[in-house]
PDB file of C-alpha atoms in Angstrom:
ATOM      1  CA  UNK A 161     -93.286 -78.278 -25.716  1.00  0.00           C
ATOM      2  CA  UNK A 162     -96.426 -79.697 -23.899  1.00  0.00           C
ATOM      3  CA  UNK A 163     -98.103 -77.780 -20.973  1.00  0.00           C
ATOM      4  CA  UNK A 164     -96.860 -80.624 -18.780  1.00  0.00           C
ATOM      5  CA  UNK A 165     -93.255 -80.415 -19.637  1.00  0.00           C
ATOM      6  CA  UNK A 166     -93.373 -76.761 -19.238  1.00  0.00           C
ATOM      7  CA  UNK A 167     -94.929 -77.008 -15.712  1.00  0.00           C
ATOM      8  CA  UNK A 168     -92.418 -79.530 -14.725  1.00  0.00           C
ATOM      9  CA  UNK A 169     -89.632 -77.431 -15.920  1.00  0.00           C
ATOM     10  CA  UNK A 170     -90.951 -74.281 -14.130  1.00  0.00           C
ATOM     11  CA  UNK A 171     -91.604 -76.387 -11.010  1.00  0.00           C
ATOM     12  CA  UNK A 172     -87.999 -77.499 -11.178  1.00  0.00           C
ATOM     13  CA  UNK A 173     -86.670 -73.996 -11.700  1.00  0.00           C
ATOM     14  CA  UNK A 174     -88.798 -72.729  -8.955  1.00  0.00           C
ATOM     15  CA  UNK A 175     -87.267 -75.427  -6.459  1.00  0.00           C
ATOM     16  CA  UNK A 176     -83.784 -74.471  -7.561  1.00  0.00           C
ATOM     17  CA  UNK A 177     -84.585 -70.849  -6.934  1.00  0.00           C
ATOM     18  CA  UNK A 178     -85.927 -71.588  -3.535  1.00  0.00           C
ATOM     19  CA  UNK A 179     -82.994 -73.694  -2.570  1.00  0.00           C
ATOM     20  CA  UNK A 180     -80.680 -70.846  -3.786  1.00  0.00           C
ATOM     21  CA  UNK A 181     -82.642 -68.317  -1.626  1.00  0.00           C
ATOM     22  CA  UNK A 182     -82.235 -70.574   1.573  1.00  0.00           C
ATOM     23  CA  UNK A 183     -78.534 -70.949   0.884  1.00  0.00           C
ATOM     24  CA  UNK A 184     -78.071 -67.278   0.393  1.00  0.00           C
ATOM     25  CA  UNK A 185     -80.100 -66.638   3.892  1.00  0.00           C
ATOM     26  CA  UNK A 186     -77.736 -69.295   5.489  1.00  0.00           C
ATOM     27  CA  UNK A 187     -74.571 -67.812   4.040  1.00  0.00           C
ATOM     28  CA  UNK A 188     -75.784 -64.235   5.032  1.00  0.00           C
ATOM     29  CA  UNK A 189     -76.200 -65.502   8.785  1.00  0.00           C
ATOM     30  CA  UNK A 190     -72.981 -67.412   8.767  1.00  0.00           C
ATOM     31  CA  UNK A 191     -71.147 -64.229   7.624  1.00  0.00           C
ATOM     32  CA  UNK A 192     -72.765 -62.199  10.446  1.00  0.00           C
ATOM     33  CA  UNK A 193     -71.918 -64.731  12.948  1.00  0.00           C
ATOM     34  CA  UNK A 194     -68.232 -64.697  11.456  1.00  0.00           C
ATOM     35  CA  UNK A 195     -68.088 -61.052  11.631  1.00  0.00           C
ATOM     36  CA  UNK A 196     -69.392 -61.106  15.178  1.00  0.00           C
ATOM     37  CA  UNK A 197     -66.646 -63.497  16.065  1.00  0.00           C
ATOM     38  CA  UNK A 198     -64.057 -61.300  14.522  1.00  0.00           C
ATOM     39  CA  UNK A 199     -65.224 -58.180  16.495  1.00  0.00           C
ATOM     40  CA  UNK A 200     -65.083 -60.324  19.642  1.00  0.00           C
ATOM     41  CA  UNK A 201     -61.667 -61.614  18.852  1.00  0.00           C
ATOM     42  CA  UNK A 202     -60.418 -58.155  18.071  1.00  0.00           C
ATOM     43  CA  UNK A 203     -61.766 -56.784  21.389  1.00  0.00           C
ATOM     44  CA  UNK A 204     -60.084 -59.687  23.480  1.00  0.00           C
ATOM     45  CA  UNK A 205     -56.926 -59.054  21.483  1.00  0.00           C
ATOM     46  CA  UNK A 206     -56.856 -55.343  22.549  1.00  0.00           C
ATOM     47  CA  UNK A 207     -57.550 -56.375  26.088  1.00  0.00           C
ATOM     48  CA  UNK A 208     -54.856 -59.019  26.247  1.00  0.00           C
ATOM     49  CA  UNK A 209     -52.446 -56.506  24.580  1.00  0.00           C
ATOM     50  CA  UNK A 210     -53.148 -53.977  27.164  1.00  0.00           C
ATOM     51  CA  UNK A 211     -52.743 -56.508  29.950  1.00  0.00           C
ATOM     52  CA  UNK A 212     -49.528 -57.604  28.468  1.00  0.00           C
ATOM     53  CA  UNK A 213     -48.166 -54.041  28.221  1.00  0.00           C
ATOM     54  CA  UNK A 214     -49.019 -53.584  31.956  1.00  0.00           C
ATOM     55  CA  UNK A 215     -47.486 -56.807  32.917  1.00  0.00           C
ATOM     56  CA  UNK A 216     -44.219 -55.642  31.121  1.00  0.00           C
ATOM     57  CA  UNK A 217     -44.255 -52.369  32.825  1.00  0.00           C
ATOM     58  CA  UNK A 218     -44.763 -54.132  36.305  1.00  0.00           C
ATOM     59  CA  UNK A 219     -42.054 -56.455  35.508  1.00  0.00           C
ATOM     60  CA  UNK A 220     -39.754 -53.486  34.683  1.00  0.00           C
ATOM     61  CA  UNK A 221     -40.614 -51.782  38.139  1.00  0.00           C
ATOM     62  CA  UNK A 222     -40.027 -54.960  40.075  1.00  0.00           C
ATOM     63  CA  UNK A 223     -36.676 -55.458  38.123  1.00  0.00           C
ATOM     64  CA  UNK A 224     -35.507 -52.017  39.208  1.00  0.00           C
ATOM     65  CA  UNK A 225     -36.698 -52.365  42.963  1.00  0.00           C
ATOM     66  CA  UNK A 226     -34.675 -55.640  43.155  1.00  0.00           C
ATOM     67  CA  UNK A 227     -31.632 -53.833  41.453  1.00  0.00           C
ATOM     68  CA  UNK A 228     -32.027 -51.151  44.253  1.00  0.00           C
ATOM     69  CA  UNK A 229     -32.374 -53.707  46.873  1.00  0.00           C
ATOM     70  CA  UNK A 230     -29.082 -55.590  45.707  1.00  0.00           C
ATOM     71  CA  UNK A 231     -27.381 -52.225  45.443  1.00  0.00           C
ATOM     72  CA  UNK A 232     -28.182 -51.665  49.202  1.00  0.00           C
ATOM     73  CA  UNK A 233     -27.049 -55.232  50.037  1.00  0.00           C
ATOM     74  CA  UNK A 234     -23.693 -54.757  48.258  1.00  0.00           C
ATOM     75  CA  UNK A 235     -23.225 -51.333  50.218  1.00  0.00           C
ATOM     76  CA  UNK A 236     -23.733 -53.389  53.364  1.00  0.00           C
ATOM     77  CA  UNK A 237     -21.009 -55.893  52.563  1.00  0.00           C
ATOM     78  CA  UNK A 238     -18.544 -52.926  51.698  1.00  0.00           C
TER      79      UNK A 238
END
């Protein structure tokens, strides 16, 4: 093998390694961004779940109050 051919081969290898390093760095950044989005989505999901539970409880209380009022109205009619 000639020195020129070996230099070209090493230059090509070096270029591929550099591209691989850039790719790995980009993929790591994308992974971190995805993990951050996941954490935010989980937090939002927990908040929404709590809000939903609160609304269900409120609905139950309103239903009970309305049933009591209807009971009083029925007593007035009797």
